[in-house]
mmCIF file of C-alpha atoms in Angstrom:
data_model
loop_
_atom_site.group_PDB
_atom_site.id
_atom_site.type_symbol
_atom_site.label_atom_id
_atom_site.label_comp_id
_atom_site.label_asym_id
_atom_site.label_seq_id
_atom_site.Cartn_x
_atom_site.Cartn_y
_atom_site.Cartn_z
ATOM 1 C CA MET A 1 137.121 -56.061 -45.407
ATOM 2 C CA LYS A 2 140.535 -57.352 -44.411
ATOM 3 C CA VAL A 3 143.890 -55.599 -44.826
ATOM 4 C CA VAL A 4 147.394 -57.069 -44.710
ATOM 5 C CA ILE A 5 150.070 -54.541 -43.715
ATOM 6 C CA VAL A 6 153.708 -55.361 -44.478
ATOM 7 C CA GLY A 7 155.965 -53.564 -42.006
ATOM 8 C CA GLY A 8 155.573 -52.736 -38.328
ATOM 9 C CA GLY A 9 157.076 -49.267 -38.337
ATOM 10 C CA ILE A 10 155.314 -46.051 -37.402
ATOM 11 C CA GLY A 11 153.323 -45.896 -40.644
ATOM 12 C CA GLY A 12 152.195 -49.520 -40.668
ATOM 13 C CA LEU A 13 151.207 -49.594 -36.998
ATOM 14 C CA THR A 14 149.340 -46.287 -37.272
ATOM 15 C CA LEU A 15 147.438 -47.611 -40.262
ATOM 16 C CA ALA A 16 146.376 -50.671 -38.262
ATOM 17 C CA LEU A 17 144.963 -48.411 -35.530
ATOM 18 C CA MET A 18 143.246 -46.164 -38.058
ATOM 19 C CA LEU A 19 141.601 -49.145 -39.744
ATOM 20 C CA HIS A 20 140.518 -50.678 -36.445
ATOM 21 C CA ALA A 21 138.890 -47.379 -35.441
ATOM 22 C CA ARG A 22 136.856 -47.577 -38.652
ATOM 23 C CA GLY A 23 135.809 -51.196 -38.219
ATOM 24 C CA ILE A 24 138.254 -52.696 -40.714
ATOM 25 C CA ALA A 25 140.275 -55.765 -39.746
ATOM 26 C CA ALA A 26 144.045 -55.485 -40.181
ATOM 27 C CA THR A 27 147.073 -57.668 -39.505
ATOM 28 C CA VAL A 28 150.621 -56.320 -39.416
ATOM 29 C CA TYR A 29 153.492 -58.554 -40.585
ATOM 30 C CA GLU A 30 156.940 -57.477 -39.375
ATOM 31 C CA GLN A 31 160.143 -59.253 -40.386
ATOM 32 C CA SER A 32 162.007 -58.456 -37.141
ATOM 33 C CA SER A 33 161.567 -61.003 -34.377
ATOM 34 C CA GLU A 34 160.190 -58.251 -32.144
ATOM 35 C CA ILE A 35 159.477 -54.540 -32.351
ATOM 36 C CA ARG A 36 162.123 -53.065 -30.091
ATOM 37 C CA GLU A 37 162.336 -49.439 -29.068
ATOM 38 C CA VAL A 38 165.491 -48.560 -30.971
ATOM 39 C CA GLY A 39 166.677 -45.458 -32.791
ATOM 40 C CA VAL A 40 167.199 -41.854 -31.794
ATOM 41 C CA GLY A 41 165.126 -38.686 -31.724
ATOM 42 C CA ILE A 42 162.564 -37.405 -34.187
ATOM 43 C CA ASN A 43 160.108 -34.533 -34.223
ATOM 44 C CA THR A 44 156.455 -35.225 -34.923
ATOM 45 C CA LEU A 45 154.570 -32.226 -36.217
ATOM 46 C CA PRO A 46 151.120 -31.053 -35.090
ATOM 47 C CA HIS A 47 149.344 -32.226 -38.248
ATOM 48 C CA ALA A 48 150.454 -35.786 -37.441
ATOM 49 C CA ILE A 49 149.963 -35.456 -33.686
ATOM 50 C CA LYS A 50 146.397 -34.345 -34.359
ATOM 51 C CA GLU A 51 145.812 -37.728 -36.004
ATOM 52 C CA LEU A 52 147.402 -39.619 -33.099
ATOM 53 C CA ALA A 53 145.385 -37.551 -30.632
ATOM 54 C CA GLY A 54 142.280 -38.672 -32.521
ATOM 55 C CA LEU A 55 143.361 -42.228 -31.663
ATOM 56 C CA ASP A 56 143.530 -41.272 -27.954
ATOM 57 C CA LEU A 57 147.328 -41.567 -27.831
ATOM 58 C CA LEU A 58 148.083 -38.092 -26.455
ATOM 59 C CA PRO A 59 148.413 -39.143 -22.773
ATOM 60 C CA ALA A 60 150.798 -41.969 -23.683
ATOM 61 C CA LEU A 61 152.896 -39.631 -25.815
ATOM 62 C CA ASP A 62 153.045 -37.019 -23.071
ATOM 63 C CA ALA A 63 154.457 -39.650 -20.734
ATOM 64 C CA VAL A 64 157.516 -40.307 -22.916
ATOM 65 C CA ALA A 65 158.123 -37.123 -24.956
ATOM 66 C CA ILE A 66 158.778 -33.394 -24.777
ATOM 67 C CA ARG A 67 156.287 -30.825 -26.051
ATOM 68 C CA THR A 68 158.417 -28.644 -28.310
ATOM 69 C CA ARG A 69 158.101 -24.976 -27.398
ATOM 70 C CA GLU A 70 160.403 -23.199 -29.857
ATOM 71 C CA LEU A 71 162.525 -23.850 -32.947
ATOM 72 C CA ILE A 72 165.698 -21.798 -33.445
ATOM 73 C CA TYR A 73 167.751 -21.721 -36.645
ATOM 74 C CA MET A 74 171.374 -20.590 -36.255
ATOM 75 C CA ASN A 75 174.445 -20.327 -38.415
ATOM 76 C CA ARG A 76 177.387 -22.519 -37.485
ATOM 77 C CA PHE A 77 178.712 -19.775 -35.177
ATOM 78 C CA GLY A 78 175.585 -19.937 -33.019
ATOM 79 C CA GLN A 79 174.087 -16.661 -34.253
ATOM 80 C CA THR A 80 170.293 -16.745 -34.543
ATOM 81 C CA VAL A 81 168.915 -16.652 -38.085
ATOM 82 C CA TRP A 82 165.257 -17.386 -37.293
ATOM 83 C CA ARG A 83 163.189 -18.437 -34.306
ATOM 84 C CA GLU A 84 159.535 -19.308 -33.974
ATOM 85 C CA PRO A 85 157.166 -20.891 -31.441
ATOM 86 C CA ARG A 86 156.001 -24.418 -32.152
ATOM 87 C CA GLY A 87 152.960 -26.579 -31.430
ATOM 88 C CA LEU A 88 150.567 -25.205 -28.837
ATOM 89 C CA HIS A 89 152.791 -22.143 -28.416
ATOM 90 C CA ALA A 90 152.267 -21.314 -32.103
ATOM 91 C CA GLY A 91 148.495 -21.607 -31.834
ATOM 92 C CA ALA A 92 148.172 -25.197 -33.043
ATOM 93 C CA PRO A 93 145.362 -27.261 -31.476
ATOM 94 C CA VAL A 94 147.827 -29.986 -30.428
ATOM 95 C CA PRO A 95 151.524 -30.095 -29.474
ATOM 96 C CA GLN A 96 154.577 -30.766 -31.552
ATOM 97 C CA PHE A 97 156.496 -33.594 -29.902
ATOM 98 C CA SER A 98 160.230 -34.234 -29.731
ATOM 99 C CA ILE A 99 160.463 -37.928 -28.985
ATOM 100 C CA HIS A 100 162.671 -40.998 -29.172
ATOM 101 C CA ARG A 101 161.645 -42.789 -32.372
ATOM 102 C CA GLY A 102 161.539 -46.139 -30.610
ATOM 103 C CA ARG A 103 159.277 -44.793 -27.878
ATOM 104 C CA LEU A 104 156.864 -43.338 -30.427
ATOM 105 C CA GLN A 105 156.788 -46.680 -32.204
ATOM 106 C CA GLY A 106 156.341 -48.402 -28.838
ATOM 107 C CA VAL A 107 153.332 -46.266 -27.916
ATOM 108 C CA ILE A 108 151.610 -47.154 -31.199
ATOM 109 C CA ARG A 109 152.643 -50.826 -30.979
ATOM 110 C CA ASP A 110 151.200 -51.164 -27.471
ATOM 111 C CA ALA A 111 147.919 -49.627 -28.636
ATOM 112 C CA VAL A 112 147.737 -52.069 -31.554
ATOM 113 C CA ILE A 113 148.225 -55.056 -29.251
ATOM 114 C CA GLU A 114 145.722 -53.732 -26.712
ATOM 115 C CA ARG A 115 143.000 -52.835 -29.198
ATOM 116 C CA LEU A 116 143.431 -55.365 -32.011
ATOM 117 C CA GLY A 117 144.808 -58.219 -29.919
ATOM 118 C CA PRO A 118 148.279 -59.793 -29.869
ATOM 119 C CA HIS A 119 147.613 -61.863 -32.996
ATOM 120 C CA ALA A 120 147.196 -58.695 -35.079
ATOM 121 C CA LEU A 121 150.971 -58.149 -34.901
ATOM 122 C CA ARG A 122 152.896 -61.005 -36.510
ATOM 123 C CA CYS A 123 156.614 -60.583 -35.873
ATOM 124 C CA GLY A 124 159.329 -62.695 -37.443
ATOM 125 C CA ARG A 125 157.439 -62.773 -40.754
ATOM 126 C CA ARG A 126 159.264 -61.721 -43.912
ATOM 127 C CA LEU A 127 157.311 -61.209 -47.118
ATOM 128 C CA GLN A 128 158.415 -63.692 -49.779
ATOM 129 C CA GLY A 129 155.853 -62.874 -52.423
ATOM 130 C CA PHE A 130 152.219 -62.112 -53.131
ATOM 131 C CA MET A 131 149.584 -62.835 -55.759
ATOM 132 C CA GLN A 132 146.463 -60.965 -56.774
ATOM 133 C CA ASP A 133 143.217 -62.174 -58.310
ATOM 134 C CA GLU A 134 139.755 -60.747 -58.839
ATOM 135 C CA GLY A 135 138.702 -61.493 -55.275
ATOM 136 C CA GLY A 136 141.715 -60.333 -53.274
ATOM 137 C CA VAL A 137 145.437 -60.635 -52.645
ATOM 138 C CA THR A 138 147.436 -63.399 -50.963
ATOM 139 C CA GLY A 139 150.714 -62.752 -49.197
ATOM 140 C CA TYR A 140 153.299 -65.452 -48.527
ATOM 141 C CA PHE A 141 155.482 -64.964 -45.470
ATOM 142 C CA ALA A 142 158.594 -66.814 -44.333
ATOM 143 C CA ASP A 143 159.483 -67.353 -40.698
ATOM 144 C CA SER A 144 162.527 -65.074 -40.536
ATOM 145 C CA ARG A 145 163.624 -66.569 -37.213
ATOM 146 C CA ARG A 146 163.744 -70.145 -38.443
ATOM 147 C CA GLY A 147 164.363 -69.570 -42.131
ATOM 148 C CA GLU A 148 161.396 -71.650 -43.216
ATOM 149 C CA SER A 149 157.930 -71.135 -44.618
ATOM 150 C CA GLY A 150 155.767 -69.204 -42.209
ATOM 151 C CA GLU A 151 152.197 -68.513 -43.204
ATOM 152 C CA THR A 152 149.842 -67.385 -45.926
ATOM 153 C CA ALA A 153 147.581 -64.355 -45.485
ATOM 154 C CA ARG A 154 144.524 -63.573 -47.582
ATOM 155 C CA ALA A 155 143.022 -60.058 -47.668
ATOM 156 C CA ASP A 156 141.205 -57.503 -49.790
ATOM 157 C CA VAL A 157 144.299 -55.281 -50.049
ATOM 158 C CA LEU A 158 147.990 -55.452 -49.177
ATOM 159 C CA ILE A 159 149.722 -52.304 -47.950
ATOM 160 C CA ALA A 160 153.524 -52.143 -48.130
ATOM 161 C CA ALA A 161 154.865 -50.048 -45.263
ATOM 162 C CA ASP A 162 158.249 -51.766 -45.345
ATOM 163 C CA GLY A 163 160.610 -48.813 -45.569
ATOM 164 C CA ILE A 164 163.118 -47.338 -47.991
ATOM 165 C CA HIS A 165 164.340 -50.830 -48.985
ATOM 166 C CA SER A 166 160.744 -52.011 -49.581
ATOM 167 C CA THR A 167 160.395 -55.496 -51.045
ATOM 168 C CA VAL A 168 157.072 -54.585 -52.663
ATOM 169 C CA ARG A 169 158.400 -51.379 -54.209
ATOM 170 C CA GLY A 170 161.364 -53.339 -55.540
ATOM 171 C CA HIS A 171 158.991 -55.909 -57.065
ATOM 172 C CA TYR A 172 157.186 -53.275 -59.116
ATOM 173 C CA PHE A 173 160.247 -51.141 -59.832
ATOM 174 C CA PRO A 174 163.123 -53.637 -60.107
ATOM 175 C CA ASN A 175 165.408 -51.167 -61.880
ATOM 176 C CA GLN A 176 165.095 -48.348 -59.345
ATOM 177 C CA GLY A 177 168.660 -48.850 -58.117
ATOM 178 C CA SER A 178 170.050 -47.823 -54.759
ATOM 179 C CA PRO A 179 168.591 -44.987 -52.673
ATOM 180 C CA ARG A 180 169.679 -41.539 -53.835
ATOM 181 C CA TRP A 181 172.478 -40.160 -51.635
ATOM 182 C CA ASN A 182 173.252 -36.443 -51.419
ATOM 183 C CA GLY A 183 176.778 -37.010 -50.108
ATOM 184 C CA VAL A 184 175.824 -36.137 -46.516
ATOM 185 C CA GLN A 185 176.729 -38.464 -43.676
ATOM 186 C CA MET A 186 174.767 -38.251 -40.415
ATOM 187 C CA TRP A 187 175.954 -39.126 -36.922
ATOM 188 C CA ARG A 188 173.037 -39.385 -34.495
ATOM 189 C CA GLY A 189 172.972 -40.059 -30.772
ATOM 190 C CA ALA A 190 171.279 -39.196 -27.489
ATOM 191 C CA CYS A 191 172.564 -38.631 -23.978
ATOM 192 C CA ASP A 192 171.371 -37.488 -20.553
ATOM 193 C CA TRP A 193 172.547 -33.874 -20.452
ATOM 194 C CA PRO A 194 171.898 -30.634 -18.564
ATOM 195 C CA SER A 195 168.926 -28.781 -20.022
ATOM 196 C CA PHE A 196 169.658 -25.901 -22.374
ATOM 197 C CA LEU A 197 167.439 -22.862 -22.869
ATOM 198 C CA ASP A 198 164.005 -23.757 -21.413
ATOM 199 C CA GLY A 199 164.449 -27.529 -21.752
ATOM 200 C CA GLU A 200 161.774 -27.649 -24.473
ATOM 201 C CA SER A 201 163.438 -25.981 -27.460
ATOM 202 C CA MET A 202 165.072 -27.265 -30.625
ATOM 203 C CA ILE A 203 168.207 -25.823 -32.268
ATOM 204 C CA ILE A 204 169.374 -26.342 -35.850
ATOM 205 C CA ALA A 205 172.746 -24.743 -36.634
ATOM 206 C CA GLY A 206 174.292 -24.655 -40.097
ATOM 207 C CA GLY A 207 173.119 -25.364 -43.633
ATOM 208 C CA MET A 208 172.898 -28.507 -45.758
ATOM 209 C CA ALA A 209 176.668 -28.911 -46.218
ATOM 210 C CA GLY A 210 177.290 -28.892 -42.474
ATOM 211 C CA LYS A 211 174.590 -28.968 -39.819
ATOM 212 C CA LEU A 212 174.182 -29.588 -36.085
ATOM 213 C CA VAL A 213 170.785 -30.462 -34.586
ATOM 214 C CA LEU A 214 170.028 -30.443 -30.841
ATOM 215 C CA TYR A 215 166.777 -31.062 -28.986
ATOM 216 C CA PRO A 216 165.514 -32.786 -25.830
ATOM 217 C CA ILE A 217 163.362 -35.886 -26.380
ATOM 218 C CA ALA A 218 162.475 -36.970 -22.812
ATOM 219 C CA ALA A 219 162.965 -36.151 -19.175
ATOM 220 C CA GLY A 220 166.448 -36.883 -17.889
ATOM 221 C CA SER A 221 167.489 -39.252 -15.134
ATOM 222 C CA LYS A 222 167.696 -36.421 -12.579
ATOM 223 C CA PRO A 223 166.342 -32.890 -12.130
ATOM 224 C CA GLY A 224 167.764 -30.313 -14.511
ATOM 225 C CA THR A 225 168.603 -32.850 -17.211
ATOM 226 C CA ARG A 226 167.013 -34.039 -20.449
ATOM 227 C CA LEU A 227 167.604 -36.981 -22.715
ATOM 228 C CA THR A 228 169.136 -34.830 -25.449
ATOM 229 C CA ASN A 229 169.191 -35.848 -29.101
ATOM 230 C CA TRP A 230 172.057 -34.634 -31.278
ATOM 231 C CA VAL A 231 172.792 -34.941 -34.983
ATOM 232 C CA VAL A 232 175.882 -33.929 -36.957
ATOM 233 C CA ASN A 233 175.316 -33.798 -40.733
ATOM 234 C CA ILE A 234 178.324 -33.223 -43.005
ATOM 235 C CA ARG A 235 178.699 -33.537 -46.761
ATOM 236 C CA THR A 236 181.595 -35.974 -46.923
ATOM 237 C CA GLY A 237 181.353 -37.914 -50.173
ATOM 238 C CA ASP A 238 180.430 -38.174 -53.818
ATOM 239 C CA PRO A 239 176.657 -38.476 -54.286
ATOM 240 C CA ALA A 240 177.292 -40.651 -57.343
ATOM 241 C CA LYS A 241 178.792 -43.335 -55.073
ATOM 242 C CA PRO A 242 176.212 -44.115 -52.366
ATOM 243 C CA PRO A 243 177.278 -46.381 -49.507
ATOM 244 C CA PRO A 244 176.123 -50.013 -49.773
ATOM 245 C CA LYS A 245 173.061 -51.182 -47.878
ATOM 246 C CA GLU A 246 175.185 -52.975 -45.268
ATOM 247 C CA ALA A 247 176.843 -49.645 -44.367
ATOM 248 C CA TRP A 248 173.546 -48.181 -43.150
ATOM 249 C CA SER A 249 172.915 -47.548 -39.478
ATOM 250 C CA LYS A 250 176.292 -48.720 -38.249
ATOM 251 C CA PRO A 251 177.836 -47.779 -34.880
ATOM 252 C CA GLY A 252 179.548 -44.405 -35.056
ATOM 253 C CA ARG A 253 183.124 -43.643 -34.045
ATOM 254 C CA LEU A 254 184.308 -40.590 -32.108
ATOM 255 C CA GLU A 255 187.351 -40.172 -34.322
ATOM 256 C CA ASP A 256 185.047 -39.748 -37.327
ATOM 257 C CA VAL A 257 182.524 -37.294 -35.917
ATOM 258 C CA LEU A 258 184.490 -35.077 -33.497
ATOM 259 C CA PRO A 259 186.569 -33.260 -36.166
ATOM 260 C CA TYR A 260 183.314 -32.213 -37.837
ATOM 261 C CA ALA A 261 181.559 -31.359 -34.579
ATOM 262 C CA ARG A 262 184.297 -28.804 -33.838
ATOM 263 C CA ARG A 263 182.913 -26.659 -36.664
ATOM 264 C CA PHE A 264 179.888 -25.673 -34.600
ATOM 265 C CA THR A 265 179.281 -23.343 -31.683
ATOM 266 C CA VAL A 266 175.992 -23.266 -29.781
ATOM 267 C CA PRO A 267 175.685 -20.921 -26.801
ATOM 268 C CA GLY A 268 175.360 -22.807 -23.532
ATOM 269 C CA VAL A 269 176.058 -26.294 -24.942
ATOM 270 C CA ASP A 270 179.420 -28.075 -24.890
ATOM 271 C CA ILE A 271 178.903 -30.037 -28.084
ATOM 272 C CA LEU A 272 182.081 -32.105 -27.939
ATOM 273 C CA ALA A 273 181.438 -33.137 -24.342
ATOM 274 C CA LEU A 274 177.851 -34.099 -25.186
ATOM 275 C CA ILE A 275 178.969 -36.360 -28.022
ATOM 276 C CA GLN A 276 181.782 -37.882 -25.989
ATOM 277 C CA ALA A 277 179.390 -38.628 -23.112
ATOM 278 C CA SER A 278 176.899 -40.447 -25.344
ATOM 279 C CA PRO A 279 176.847 -44.181 -24.575
ATOM 280 C CA GLY A 280 176.564 -45.005 -28.272
ATOM 281 C CA PHE A 281 175.619 -43.326 -31.517
ATOM 282 C CA TRP A 282 174.939 -44.241 -35.126
ATOM 283 C CA ASP A 283 176.276 -43.412 -38.544
ATOM 284 C CA TYR A 284 173.807 -43.091 -41.455
ATOM 285 C CA PRO A 285 173.886 -41.796 -45.035
ATOM 286 C CA MET A 286 171.275 -39.145 -45.826
ATOM 287 C CA CYS A 287 169.243 -40.767 -48.585
ATOM 288 C CA ASP A 288 165.912 -40.596 -50.324
ATOM 289 C CA ARG A 289 164.449 -41.938 -53.565
ATOM 290 C CA ASP A 290 163.010 -40.234 -56.605
ATOM 291 C CA PRO A 291 159.205 -39.958 -56.522
ATOM 292 C CA LEU A 292 157.421 -42.779 -58.307
ATOM 293 C CA PRO A 293 154.947 -42.421 -61.165
ATOM 294 C CA ARG A 294 152.521 -44.612 -59.218
ATOM 295 C CA TRP A 295 152.197 -46.416 -55.889
ATOM 296 C CA THR A 296 149.166 -48.579 -56.558
ATOM 297 C CA HIS A 297 149.030 -51.807 -58.531
ATOM 298 C CA GLY A 298 145.577 -53.320 -58.331
ATOM 299 C CA ARG A 299 145.015 -54.296 -54.714
ATOM 300 C CA VAL A 300 148.534 -53.395 -53.574
ATOM 301 C CA THR A 301 149.900 -49.966 -52.647
ATOM 302 C CA LEU A 302 152.782 -48.313 -50.788
ATOM 303 C CA LEU A 303 152.838 -46.193 -47.625
ATOM 304 C CA GLY A 304 155.415 -44.148 -45.703
ATOM 305 C CA ASP A 305 159.080 -44.592 -46.570
ATOM 306 C CA ALA A 306 158.224 -47.370 -49.005
ATOM 307 C CA ALA A 307 156.295 -44.781 -51.030
ATOM 308 C CA HIS A 308 158.185 -41.528 -50.455
ATOM 309 C CA PRO A 309 161.464 -41.732 -48.511
ATOM 310 C CA MET A 310 162.701 -38.191 -47.927
ATOM 311 C CA TYR A 311 165.668 -36.411 -46.402
ATOM 312 C CA PRO A 312 165.225 -35.770 -42.651
ATOM 313 C CA VAL A 313 164.621 -32.075 -43.184
ATOM 314 C CA GLY A 314 161.675 -30.152 -41.785
ATOM 315 C CA SER A 315 160.647 -32.968 -39.411
ATOM 316 C CA ASN A 316 158.390 -34.631 -41.954
ATOM 317 C CA GLY A 317 159.312 -38.296 -42.506
ATOM 318 C CA ALA A 318 157.280 -39.981 -39.767
ATOM 319 C CA SER A 319 154.653 -37.237 -39.876
ATOM 320 C CA GLN A 320 153.897 -37.874 -43.551
ATOM 321 C CA ALA A 321 153.575 -41.634 -42.940
ATOM 322 C CA ILE A 322 150.936 -40.899 -40.291
ATOM 323 C CA LEU A 323 149.070 -38.652 -42.742
ATOM 324 C CA ASP A 324 149.242 -41.458 -45.317
ATOM 325 C CA ALA A 325 147.612 -43.808 -42.811
ATOM 326 C CA ARG A 326 144.738 -41.423 -42.125
ATOM 327 C CA CYS A 327 144.096 -40.795 -45.825
ATOM 328 C CA LEU A 328 144.175 -44.484 -46.744
ATOM 329 C CA ALA A 329 141.937 -45.554 -43.874
ATOM 330 C CA ASP A 330 139.372 -42.909 -44.831
ATOM 331 C CA ALA A 331 139.507 -43.939 -48.492
ATOM 332 C CA LEU A 332 138.886 -47.614 -47.641
ATOM 333 C CA VAL A 333 135.820 -46.663 -45.606
ATOM 334 C CA ARG A 334 134.344 -44.397 -48.282
ATOM 335 C CA ALA A 335 135.007 -46.374 -51.447
ATOM 336 C CA GLU A 336 132.649 -48.919 -52.979
ATOM 337 C CA HIS A 337 135.595 -51.115 -54.046
ATOM 338 C CA PRO A 338 139.119 -51.531 -52.582
ATOM 339 C CA ARG A 339 140.766 -50.687 -55.902
ATOM 340 C CA GLN A 340 138.856 -47.417 -55.983
ATOM 341 C CA ALA A 341 140.055 -46.641 -52.463
ATOM 342 C CA LEU A 342 143.715 -47.242 -53.268
ATOM 343 C CA ALA A 343 143.458 -45.083 -56.383
ATOM 344 C CA ALA A 344 141.893 -42.228 -54.402
ATOM 345 C CA TYR A 345 144.579 -42.491 -51.710
ATOM 346 C CA GLU A 346 147.344 -42.340 -54.310
ATOM 347 C CA ALA A 347 145.750 -39.396 -56.116
ATOM 348 C CA GLU A 348 145.765 -37.366 -52.891
ATOM 349 C CA ARG A 349 149.033 -38.377 -51.294
ATOM 350 C CA LEU A 350 151.498 -39.053 -54.134
ATOM 351 C CA PRO A 351 151.711 -35.473 -55.506
ATOM 352 C CA ALA A 352 151.722 -33.940 -52.024
ATOM 353 C CA THR A 353 154.620 -36.081 -50.802
ATOM 354 C CA ALA A 354 156.545 -35.778 -54.077
ATOM 355 C CA GLU A 355 156.572 -32.018 -53.566
ATOM 356 C CA ILE A 356 157.958 -32.406 -50.039
ATOM 357 C CA VAL A 357 160.688 -34.778 -51.283
ATOM 358 C CA ALA A 358 161.745 -32.109 -53.792
ATOM 359 C CA MET A 359 161.651 -29.303 -51.207
ATOM 360 C CA ASN A 360 163.689 -31.325 -48.707
ATOM 361 C CA ARG A 361 166.405 -31.831 -51.315
ATOM 362 C CA VAL A 362 167.065 -28.078 -51.310
ATOM 363 C CA GLY A 363 166.859 -27.774 -47.526
ATOM 364 C CA GLY A 364 163.156 -27.319 -46.837
ATOM 365 C CA PRO A 365 162.572 -24.547 -44.277
ATOM 366 C CA GLU A 366 166.184 -24.889 -43.149
ATOM 367 C CA ARG A 367 167.397 -23.385 -46.422
ATOM 368 C CA VAL A 368 166.966 -20.023 -44.704
ATOM 369 C CA ILE A 369 170.224 -20.925 -42.922
ATOM 370 C CA ASP A 370 171.939 -21.677 -46.235
ATOM 371 C CA ALA A 371 170.714 -18.360 -47.619
ATOM 372 C CA ILE A 372 172.163 -16.432 -44.667
ATOM 373 C CA GLU A 373 175.450 -18.359 -44.687
ATOM 374 C CA GLU A 374 175.853 -17.693 -48.399
ATOM 375 C CA LEU A 375 175.435 -13.947 -47.856
ATOM 376 C CA ALA A 376 177.407 -13.809 -44.587
ATOM 377 C CA PRO A 377 179.782 -16.805 -44.496
ATOM 378 C CA ASN A 378 181.793 -15.394 -41.590
ATOM 379 C CA GLY A 379 178.820 -14.435 -39.438
ATOM 380 C CA PHE A 380 177.031 -11.130 -38.939
ATOM 381 C CA ASP A 381 176.362 -8.344 -36.458
ATOM 382 C CA ASP A 382 172.717 -7.881 -37.442
ATOM 383 C CA VAL A 383 170.835 -10.566 -39.379
ATOM 384 C CA GLU A 384 168.308 -7.969 -40.523
ATOM 385 C CA ARG A 385 171.065 -6.267 -42.518
ATOM 386 C CA VAL A 386 171.855 -9.594 -44.214
ATOM 387 C CA MET A 387 168.264 -10.531 -45.075
ATOM 388 C CA SER A 388 164.994 -8.931 -44.070
ATOM 389 C CA TYR A 389 162.548 -10.579 -41.699
ATOM 390 C CA ALA A 390 159.966 -10.774 -44.495
ATOM 391 C CA ARG A 391 162.302 -12.706 -46.809
ATOM 392 C CA ARG A 392 163.331 -15.095 -44.054
ATOM 393 C CA GLU A 393 159.706 -15.625 -43.091
ATOM 394 C CA ALA A 394 158.746 -16.368 -46.687
ATOM 395 C CA ILE A 395 161.292 -19.201 -46.886
ATOM 396 C CA VAL A 396 160.204 -20.831 -43.639
ATOM 397 C CA LYS A 397 156.450 -20.338 -43.944
ATOM 398 C CA SER A 398 156.188 -21.525 -47.541
ATOM 399 C CA TYR A 399 157.417 -24.959 -46.446
ATOM 400 C CA ALA A 400 154.874 -25.170 -43.625
ATOM 401 C CA GLY A 401 152.121 -24.483 -46.135
ATOM 402 C CA LYS A 402 153.315 -27.065 -48.639
ATOM 403 C CA ALA A 403 153.727 -29.703 -45.912
ATOM 404 C CA ALA A 404 150.234 -28.902 -44.519
ATOM 405 C CA PHE A 405 151.133 -27.905 -40.964
ATOM 406 C CA ALA A 406 150.553 -24.147 -41.154
ATOM 407 C CA PRO A 407 148.246 -23.055 -38.272
ATOM 408 C CA GLU A 408 145.340 -22.205 -40.558
ATOM 409 C CA GLN A 409 145.551 -25.656 -42.167
ATOM 410 C CA LEU A 410 145.583 -27.409 -38.812
ATOM 411 C CA ALA A 411 142.460 -25.531 -37.765
ATOM 412 C CA LYS A 412 140.609 -26.843 -40.833
ATOM 413 C CA ARG A 413 141.633 -30.506 -40.582
ATOM 414 C CA ARG A 414 138.910 -32.868 -39.465
#
């Protein structure tokens, strides 16, 4: 069996490794001229890390990431709403990692090149079209560096892991329109900064209308420091008027973000100074897409953000792409026919991810902050008098169960 993977992001590269581990040949086609380690921080949850650990990537991840010890939810005044241990400290069999997205992608990319060979990763190749027949699927790729025809690839299946603006998704759903914007703009950056708390904890302050996120993603340049990721999310616009595609991921400006950053207080962290010290940061709209009725069309299916782009809530975007890769690789090994495998993969993963997309739209586990801020908009003396521990726990834990990273679920996973 041969598999063509369109897109060299975290999902596509992980799928290539998963397939190789099961004896299935795969080639990844990436339109960028090279896979560079760009981006900012993300969290990768234990259910996904367990899959990467199964690919023997844990030592490489430990070398470039932080094992997350604790997650703390606060209101915008810096008062604690909820706190819980994470990863190994919560009883999971593997860590939760806070990591630079580009470094995570780089770890997986390097493993693909080492294990599958350099020719398994074809950069500078943009998908122009594809055609199916009874025997397989043929993809046609242009040389995106030279603007001319590149190469033709023949395989048993074609997997589109080409992101929220997926060419393949757009082919099958030409009237889907622009990504769905919730009116929230995100400014995201990272900077060497003195450690806060224990140097391994994550803070989320404020609800969906206005939120600050802080967590370390790597060791700093000198003792007592961490490469610290920060995010400011503010509802600034009309969801009915999403920004155009060219406005995505543009350099941020201090004059835009600092007035919003002043809304937040976090004990022990000078937020304004952190943002001002950052060498550069980025401005993104918070977008997703409505769940699809189907991902699979014969020998072609979708994976990761091409299938289920979701709001960055609950640390689940990259994690769910990794779970997709595991499920699809297993299905291709078990099935008697590739079409059967793709159908089984879709049947398992489409409803599960559609539910997470819906939960993220109302705040996921972080909606506990919204609930507290609604009841106590000016802060509180005792959070227990605002909402009981049991009610707060129910909000947070129900999301972990739906997203499949509750401790008891991790213990059962193969």
